[in-house]
CSV table of C-alpha atoms in Angstrom, one decimal:
chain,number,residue,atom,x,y,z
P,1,UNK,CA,16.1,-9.7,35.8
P,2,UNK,CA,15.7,-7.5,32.5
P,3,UNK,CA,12.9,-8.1,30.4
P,4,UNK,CA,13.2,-7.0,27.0
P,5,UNK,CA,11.1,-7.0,23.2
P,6,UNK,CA,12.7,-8.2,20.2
P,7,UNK,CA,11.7,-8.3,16.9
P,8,UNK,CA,7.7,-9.1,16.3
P,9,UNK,CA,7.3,-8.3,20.2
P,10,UNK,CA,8.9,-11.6,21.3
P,11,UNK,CA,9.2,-11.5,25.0
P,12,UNK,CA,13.1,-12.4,26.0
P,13,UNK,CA,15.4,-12.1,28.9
P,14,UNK,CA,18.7,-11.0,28.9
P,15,UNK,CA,21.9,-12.4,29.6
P,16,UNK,CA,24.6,-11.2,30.3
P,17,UNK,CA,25.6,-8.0,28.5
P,18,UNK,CA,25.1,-8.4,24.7
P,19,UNK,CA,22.4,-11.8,24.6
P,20,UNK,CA,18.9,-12.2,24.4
P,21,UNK,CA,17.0,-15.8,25.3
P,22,UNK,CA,13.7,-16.2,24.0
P,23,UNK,CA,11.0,-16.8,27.2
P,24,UNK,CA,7.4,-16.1,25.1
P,25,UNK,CA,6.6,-19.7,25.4
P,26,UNK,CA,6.9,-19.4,29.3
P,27,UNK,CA,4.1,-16.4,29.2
P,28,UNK,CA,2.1,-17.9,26.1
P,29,UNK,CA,-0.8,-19.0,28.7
P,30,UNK,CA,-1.1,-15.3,29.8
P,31,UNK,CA,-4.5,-13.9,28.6
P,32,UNK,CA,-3.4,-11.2,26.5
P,33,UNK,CA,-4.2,-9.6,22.8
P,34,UNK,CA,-0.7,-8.3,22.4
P,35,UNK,CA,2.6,-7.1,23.7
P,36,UNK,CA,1.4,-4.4,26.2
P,37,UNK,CA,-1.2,-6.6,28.1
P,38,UNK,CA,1.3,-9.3,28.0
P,39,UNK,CA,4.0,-7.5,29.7
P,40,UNK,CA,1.0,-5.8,32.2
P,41,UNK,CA,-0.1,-9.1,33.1
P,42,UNK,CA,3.3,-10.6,33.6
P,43,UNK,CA,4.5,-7.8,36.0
P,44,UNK,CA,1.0,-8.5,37.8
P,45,UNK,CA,1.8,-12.1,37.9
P,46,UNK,CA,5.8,-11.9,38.3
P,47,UNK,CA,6.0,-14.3,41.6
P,48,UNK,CA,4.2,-16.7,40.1
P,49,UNK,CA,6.4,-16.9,36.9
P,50,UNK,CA,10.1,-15.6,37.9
P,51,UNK,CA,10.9,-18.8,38.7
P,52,UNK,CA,9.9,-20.2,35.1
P,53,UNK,CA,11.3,-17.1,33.4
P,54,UNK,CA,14.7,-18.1,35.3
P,55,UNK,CA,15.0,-21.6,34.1
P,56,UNK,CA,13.8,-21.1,30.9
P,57,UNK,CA,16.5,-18.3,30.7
P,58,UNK,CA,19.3,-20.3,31.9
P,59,UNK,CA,18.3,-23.2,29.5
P,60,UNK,CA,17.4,-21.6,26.1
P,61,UNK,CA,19.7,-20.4,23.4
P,62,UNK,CA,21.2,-17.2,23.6
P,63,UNK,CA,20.8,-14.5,20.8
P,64,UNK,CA,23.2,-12.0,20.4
P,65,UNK,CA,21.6,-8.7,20.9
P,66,UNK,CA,23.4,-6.8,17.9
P,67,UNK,CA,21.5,-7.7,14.8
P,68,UNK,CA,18.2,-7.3,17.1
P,69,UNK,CA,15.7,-5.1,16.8
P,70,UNK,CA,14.8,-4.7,20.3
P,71,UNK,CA,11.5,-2.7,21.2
P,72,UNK,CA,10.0,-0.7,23.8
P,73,UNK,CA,9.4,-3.3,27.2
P,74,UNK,CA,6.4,-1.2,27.8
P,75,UNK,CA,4.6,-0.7,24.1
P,76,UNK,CA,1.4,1.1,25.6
P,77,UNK,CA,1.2,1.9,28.9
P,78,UNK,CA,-2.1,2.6,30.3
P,79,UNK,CA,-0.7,5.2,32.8
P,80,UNK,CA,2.7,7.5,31.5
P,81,UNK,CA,2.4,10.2,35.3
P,82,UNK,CA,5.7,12.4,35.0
P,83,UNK,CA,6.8,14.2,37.6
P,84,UNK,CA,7.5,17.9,37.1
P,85,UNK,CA,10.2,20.2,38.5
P,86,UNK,CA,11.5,17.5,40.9
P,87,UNK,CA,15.3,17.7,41.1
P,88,UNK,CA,17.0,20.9,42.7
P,89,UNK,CA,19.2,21.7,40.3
P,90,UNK,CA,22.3,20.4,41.4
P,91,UNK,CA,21.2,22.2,45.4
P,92,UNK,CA,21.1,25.4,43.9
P,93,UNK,CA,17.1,25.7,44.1
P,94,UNK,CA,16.1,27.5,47.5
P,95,UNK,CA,13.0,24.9,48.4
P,96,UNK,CA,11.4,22.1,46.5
P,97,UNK,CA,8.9,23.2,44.0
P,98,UNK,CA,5.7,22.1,44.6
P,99,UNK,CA,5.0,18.4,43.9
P,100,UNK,CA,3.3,18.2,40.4
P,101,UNK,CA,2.7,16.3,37.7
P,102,UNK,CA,1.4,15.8,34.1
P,103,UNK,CA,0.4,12.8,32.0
P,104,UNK,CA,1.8,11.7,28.7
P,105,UNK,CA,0.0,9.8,25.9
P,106,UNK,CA,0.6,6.1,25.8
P,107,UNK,CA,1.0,6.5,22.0
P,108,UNK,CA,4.3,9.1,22.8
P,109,UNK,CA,6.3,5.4,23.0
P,110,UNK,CA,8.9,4.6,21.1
P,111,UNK,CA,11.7,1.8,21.5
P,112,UNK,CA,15.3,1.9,21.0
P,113,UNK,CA,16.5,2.5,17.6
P,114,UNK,CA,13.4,4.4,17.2
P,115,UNK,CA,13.0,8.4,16.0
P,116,UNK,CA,11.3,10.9,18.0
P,117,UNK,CA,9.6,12.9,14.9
P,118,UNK,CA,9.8,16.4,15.7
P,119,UNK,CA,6.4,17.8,14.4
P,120,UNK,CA,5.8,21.3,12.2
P,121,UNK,CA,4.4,23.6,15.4
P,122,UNK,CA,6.1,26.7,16.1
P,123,UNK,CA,8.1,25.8,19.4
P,124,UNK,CA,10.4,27.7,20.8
P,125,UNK,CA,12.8,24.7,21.4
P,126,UNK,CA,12.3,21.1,21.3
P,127,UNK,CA,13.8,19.0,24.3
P,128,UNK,CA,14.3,15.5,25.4
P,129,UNK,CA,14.6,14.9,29.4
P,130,UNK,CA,17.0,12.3,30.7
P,131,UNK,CA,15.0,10.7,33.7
P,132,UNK,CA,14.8,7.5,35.6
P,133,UNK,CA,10.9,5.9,35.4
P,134,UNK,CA,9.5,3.6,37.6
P,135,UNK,CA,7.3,0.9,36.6
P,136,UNK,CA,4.3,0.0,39.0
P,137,UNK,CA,4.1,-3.9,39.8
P,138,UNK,CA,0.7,-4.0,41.4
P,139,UNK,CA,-2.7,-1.9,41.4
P,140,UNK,CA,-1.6,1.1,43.9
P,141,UNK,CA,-4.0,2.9,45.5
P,142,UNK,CA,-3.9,5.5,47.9
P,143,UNK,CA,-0.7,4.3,48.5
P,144,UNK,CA,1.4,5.6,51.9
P,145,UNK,CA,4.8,6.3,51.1
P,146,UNK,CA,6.1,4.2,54.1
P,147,UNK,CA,4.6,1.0,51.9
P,148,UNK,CA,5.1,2.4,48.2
P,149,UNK,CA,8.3,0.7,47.5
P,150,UNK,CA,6.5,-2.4,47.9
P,151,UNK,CA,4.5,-1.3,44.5
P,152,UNK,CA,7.5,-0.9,42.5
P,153,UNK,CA,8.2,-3.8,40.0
P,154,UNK,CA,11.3,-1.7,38.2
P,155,UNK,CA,12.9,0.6,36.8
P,156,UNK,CA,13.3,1.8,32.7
P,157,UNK,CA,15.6,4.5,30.9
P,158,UNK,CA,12.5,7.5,30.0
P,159,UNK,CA,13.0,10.5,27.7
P,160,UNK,CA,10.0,13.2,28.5
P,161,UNK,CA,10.1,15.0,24.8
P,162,UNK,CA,9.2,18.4,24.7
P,163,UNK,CA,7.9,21.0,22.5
P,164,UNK,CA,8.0,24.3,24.3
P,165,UNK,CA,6.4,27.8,24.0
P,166,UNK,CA,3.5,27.0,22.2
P,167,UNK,CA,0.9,29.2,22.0
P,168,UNK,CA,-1.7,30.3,24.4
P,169,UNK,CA,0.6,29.8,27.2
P,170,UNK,CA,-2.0,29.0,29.6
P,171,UNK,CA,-2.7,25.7,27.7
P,172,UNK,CA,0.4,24.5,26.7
P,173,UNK,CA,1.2,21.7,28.4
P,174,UNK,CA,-0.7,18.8,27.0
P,175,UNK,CA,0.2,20.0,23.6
P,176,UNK,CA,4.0,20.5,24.9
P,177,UNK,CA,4.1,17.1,26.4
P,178,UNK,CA,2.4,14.3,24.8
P,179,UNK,CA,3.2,14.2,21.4
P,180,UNK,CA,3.8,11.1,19.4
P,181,UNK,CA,7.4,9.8,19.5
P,182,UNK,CA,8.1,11.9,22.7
P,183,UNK,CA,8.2,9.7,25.5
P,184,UNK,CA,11.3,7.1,24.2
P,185,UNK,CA,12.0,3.9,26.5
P,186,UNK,CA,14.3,1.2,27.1
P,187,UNK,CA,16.4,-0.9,26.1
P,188,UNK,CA,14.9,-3.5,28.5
P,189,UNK,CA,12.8,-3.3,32.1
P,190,UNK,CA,14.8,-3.9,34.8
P,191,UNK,CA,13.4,-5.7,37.9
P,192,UNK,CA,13.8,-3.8,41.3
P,193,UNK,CA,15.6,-6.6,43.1
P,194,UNK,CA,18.6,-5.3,40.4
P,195,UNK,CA,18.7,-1.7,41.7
P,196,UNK,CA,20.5,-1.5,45.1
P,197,UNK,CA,19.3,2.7,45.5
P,198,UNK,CA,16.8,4.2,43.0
P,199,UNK,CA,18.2,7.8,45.0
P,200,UNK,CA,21.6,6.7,44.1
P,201,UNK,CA,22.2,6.7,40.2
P,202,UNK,CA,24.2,8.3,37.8
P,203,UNK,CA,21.7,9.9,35.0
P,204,UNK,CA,23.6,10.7,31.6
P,205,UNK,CA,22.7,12.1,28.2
P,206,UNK,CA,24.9,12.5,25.6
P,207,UNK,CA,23.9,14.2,22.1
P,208,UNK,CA,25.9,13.5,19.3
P,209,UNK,CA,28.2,11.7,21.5
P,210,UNK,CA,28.8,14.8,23.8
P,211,UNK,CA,27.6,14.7,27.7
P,212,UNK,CA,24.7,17.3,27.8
P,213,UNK,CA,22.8,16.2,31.1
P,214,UNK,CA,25.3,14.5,33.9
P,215,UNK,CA,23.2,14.4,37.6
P,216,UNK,CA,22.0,11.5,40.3
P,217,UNK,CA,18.9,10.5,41.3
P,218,UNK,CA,19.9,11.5,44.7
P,219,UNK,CA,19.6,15.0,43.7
P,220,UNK,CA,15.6,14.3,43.5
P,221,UNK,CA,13.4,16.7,45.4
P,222,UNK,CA,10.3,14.2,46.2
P,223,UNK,CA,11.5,11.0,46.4
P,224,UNK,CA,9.9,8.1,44.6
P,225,UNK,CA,8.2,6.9,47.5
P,226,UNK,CA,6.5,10.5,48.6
P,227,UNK,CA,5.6,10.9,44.1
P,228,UNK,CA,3.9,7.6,44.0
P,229,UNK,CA,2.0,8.6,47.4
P,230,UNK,CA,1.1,11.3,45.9
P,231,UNK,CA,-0.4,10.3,42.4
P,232,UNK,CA,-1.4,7.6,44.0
P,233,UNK,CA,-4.0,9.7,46.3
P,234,UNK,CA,-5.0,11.5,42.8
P,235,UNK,CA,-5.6,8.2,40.7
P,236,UNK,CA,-4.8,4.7,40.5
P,237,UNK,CA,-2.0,2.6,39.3
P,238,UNK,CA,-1.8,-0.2,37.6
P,239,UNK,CA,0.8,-3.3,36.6
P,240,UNK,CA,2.7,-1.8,34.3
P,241,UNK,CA,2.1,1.9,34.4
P,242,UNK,CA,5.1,4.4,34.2
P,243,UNK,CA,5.9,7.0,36.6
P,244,UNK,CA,8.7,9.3,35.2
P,245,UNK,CA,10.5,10.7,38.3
P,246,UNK,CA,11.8,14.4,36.6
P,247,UNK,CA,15.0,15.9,34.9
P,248,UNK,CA,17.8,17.9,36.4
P,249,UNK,CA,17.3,20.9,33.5
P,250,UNK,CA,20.0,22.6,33.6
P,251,UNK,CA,21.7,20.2,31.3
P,252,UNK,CA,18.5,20.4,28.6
P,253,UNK,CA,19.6,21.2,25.3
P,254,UNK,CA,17.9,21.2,21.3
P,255,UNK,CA,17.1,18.1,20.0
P,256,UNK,CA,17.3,18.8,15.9
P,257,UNK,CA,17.4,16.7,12.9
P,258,UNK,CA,19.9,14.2,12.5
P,259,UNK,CA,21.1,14.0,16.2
P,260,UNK,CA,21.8,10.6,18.1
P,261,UNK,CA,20.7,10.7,21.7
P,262,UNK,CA,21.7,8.3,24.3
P,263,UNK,CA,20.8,8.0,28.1
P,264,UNK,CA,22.0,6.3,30.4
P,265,UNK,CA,20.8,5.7,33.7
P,266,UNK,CA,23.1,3.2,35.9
P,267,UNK,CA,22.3,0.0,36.1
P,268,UNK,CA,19.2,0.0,33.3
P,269,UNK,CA,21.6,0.0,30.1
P,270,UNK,CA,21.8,2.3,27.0
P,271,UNK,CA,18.8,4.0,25.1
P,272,UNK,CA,19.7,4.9,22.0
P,273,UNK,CA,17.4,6.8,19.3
P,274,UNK,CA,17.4,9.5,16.6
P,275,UNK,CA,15.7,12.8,16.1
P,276,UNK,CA,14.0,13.5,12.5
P,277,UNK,CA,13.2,17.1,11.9
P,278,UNK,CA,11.6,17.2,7.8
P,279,UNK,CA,11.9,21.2,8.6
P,280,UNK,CA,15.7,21.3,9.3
P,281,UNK,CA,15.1,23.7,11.9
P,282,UNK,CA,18.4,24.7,13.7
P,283,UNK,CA,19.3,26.0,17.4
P,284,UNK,CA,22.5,26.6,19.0
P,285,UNK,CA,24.0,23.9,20.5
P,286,UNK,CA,23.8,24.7,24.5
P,287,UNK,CA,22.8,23.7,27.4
P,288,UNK,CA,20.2,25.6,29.9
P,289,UNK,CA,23.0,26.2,31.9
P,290,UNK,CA,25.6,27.7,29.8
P,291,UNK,CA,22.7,30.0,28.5
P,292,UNK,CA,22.3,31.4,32.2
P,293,UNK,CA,25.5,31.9,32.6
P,294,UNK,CA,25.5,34.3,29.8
P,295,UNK,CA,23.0,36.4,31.5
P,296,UNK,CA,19.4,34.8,29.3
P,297,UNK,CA,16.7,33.7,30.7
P,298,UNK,CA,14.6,32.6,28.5
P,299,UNK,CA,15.3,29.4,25.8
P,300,UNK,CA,18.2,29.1,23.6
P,301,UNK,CA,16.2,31.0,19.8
P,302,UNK,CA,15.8,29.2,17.0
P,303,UNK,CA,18.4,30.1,14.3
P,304,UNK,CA,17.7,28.5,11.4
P,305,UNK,CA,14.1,27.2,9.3
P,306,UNK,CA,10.7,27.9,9.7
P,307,UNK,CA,9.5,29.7,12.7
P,308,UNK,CA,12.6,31.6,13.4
P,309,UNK,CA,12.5,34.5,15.1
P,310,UNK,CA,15.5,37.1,15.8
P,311,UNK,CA,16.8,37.0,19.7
């Protein structure tokens, strides 16, 4: 099943392809206050409503999606944990790097359609990571990762925005990472029972319709099940929490005014979204990789608007 926002946060199903049906009546009796704690308590409560959301789905009049404006499936998590430096870059990495992780802020959401606002701070480069995020379908504790599947309610397209180089460098990373606009989801939550191999999928970014990130999931260094063990032993889970599983980066590029991302992961649908720069700062257009092979190691400069620097 994929579960899906539309409009003023009305809860919907989809079907097919290209259709919407319109379940909130199903959920109304779900003690909520808005959208997030409605979706929350629906993944807590899934096996007791599936079979409602089914029929009503099957039964109700179908809304074509185009014309929709459809809106993040998760509007505020209470957890975003993203895993960090978990793919090997294609096999080329000699080991895993150590398991990690950072947290994003629940305000960083944005839905499809939406702009990630890139804000006037003197990065070096601002990014947008193609990953697959899982969504936690009941409170997961100390969680073994032979039984961590079993805590998995689905599965959601994530971008993990970035604004690197800030300044001091040893604390960076909340400043970096959780940003608002810079965690883009969507365009609809799709239950695991739809995902034959979360280590199997095709992950694929395109900016300005060209392909700038192209890897599988199976290319992951710490698979889902050992990352939710882990952040599980750290802190608790709960229904409806996101746990971004990582980026291959060697596909990373600039995000800049003006451009149209979209990511794909297979099997969870298209996210599409914009990027609004009010600065006009440029960068070359490149990925991670392409810059290695010209001998750099350090991020593609800024060549254009405030804050540039020479190479």
């Amino acid at each position: 099943m994929k579960l899906l926002f539309v409009e003023d946060f009305r809860l919907c199903v989809l079907r097919g392809e290209d259709a919407a049906v319109d379940v909130s009546a199903v959920v109304r009796d779900i003690p909520h206050t808005g959208p997030h704690d409605l979706i929350n308590g629906l993944i807590a409560r899934f096996d007791a409503y599936r079979p409602k959301l089914e029929a009503a789905a099957a039964a109700g009049p179908a809304m074509p999606l185009a014309g929709l404006r459809i809106r993040p499936p998760l509007p505020k998590p209470g957890n975003i944990v993203c895993m960090a430096v978990n793919y090997m870059e294609d096999g080329t990495l000699p080991a895993p790097a150590p398991i990690n992780a950072f947290h994003k802020a629940p305000t960083a959401i944005i839905g499809p359609g939406d702009t990630m606002v890139l804000p006037d701070v003197p990065a070096t480069i601002f990014e947008g990571e193609a990953e697959m995020a899982l969504v936690i379908g009941k409170r997961a504790h100390q969680v073994p990762a032979a039984e961590a599947m079993d805590y998995v309610f689905g599965y959601v397209n994530f971008i993990d925005g970035s604004a690197r180089g800030l300044k001091p460098a040893g604390n960076s990373f909340f400043q970096m990472k959780s940003r608002d606009t810079f965690a883009p989801i969507g365009p609809y939550l799709v239950t695991k029972d739809e995902i034959k191999d979360p280590q199997n999928l095709r992950v694929r970014l395109t900016n300005n319709s060209t392909v700038m990130q192209d890897f599988n999931t199976s290319d992951m260094a710490h698979k889902i099940a050992r990352c939710i063990e882990w952040v599980t032993s750290i802190h608790t889970l709960e229904p409806g929490d996101i746990l971004a599983t990582g980026t291959n980066h060697r596909g990373l590029n600039s995000f800049m005014d003006g451009d149209r991302i979209e990511l794909e992961v297979e099997g969870l649908g298209v996210l599409r979204f914009g990027v609004r720069d009010e600065l006009k700062r440029t960068w070359k257009r490149e990925t991670r990789l392409e810059r290695q092979k010209q001998g750099f190691d350090t991020p593609t400069p800024q060549t254009g608007g405030k804050y540039a620097q020479a190479e």
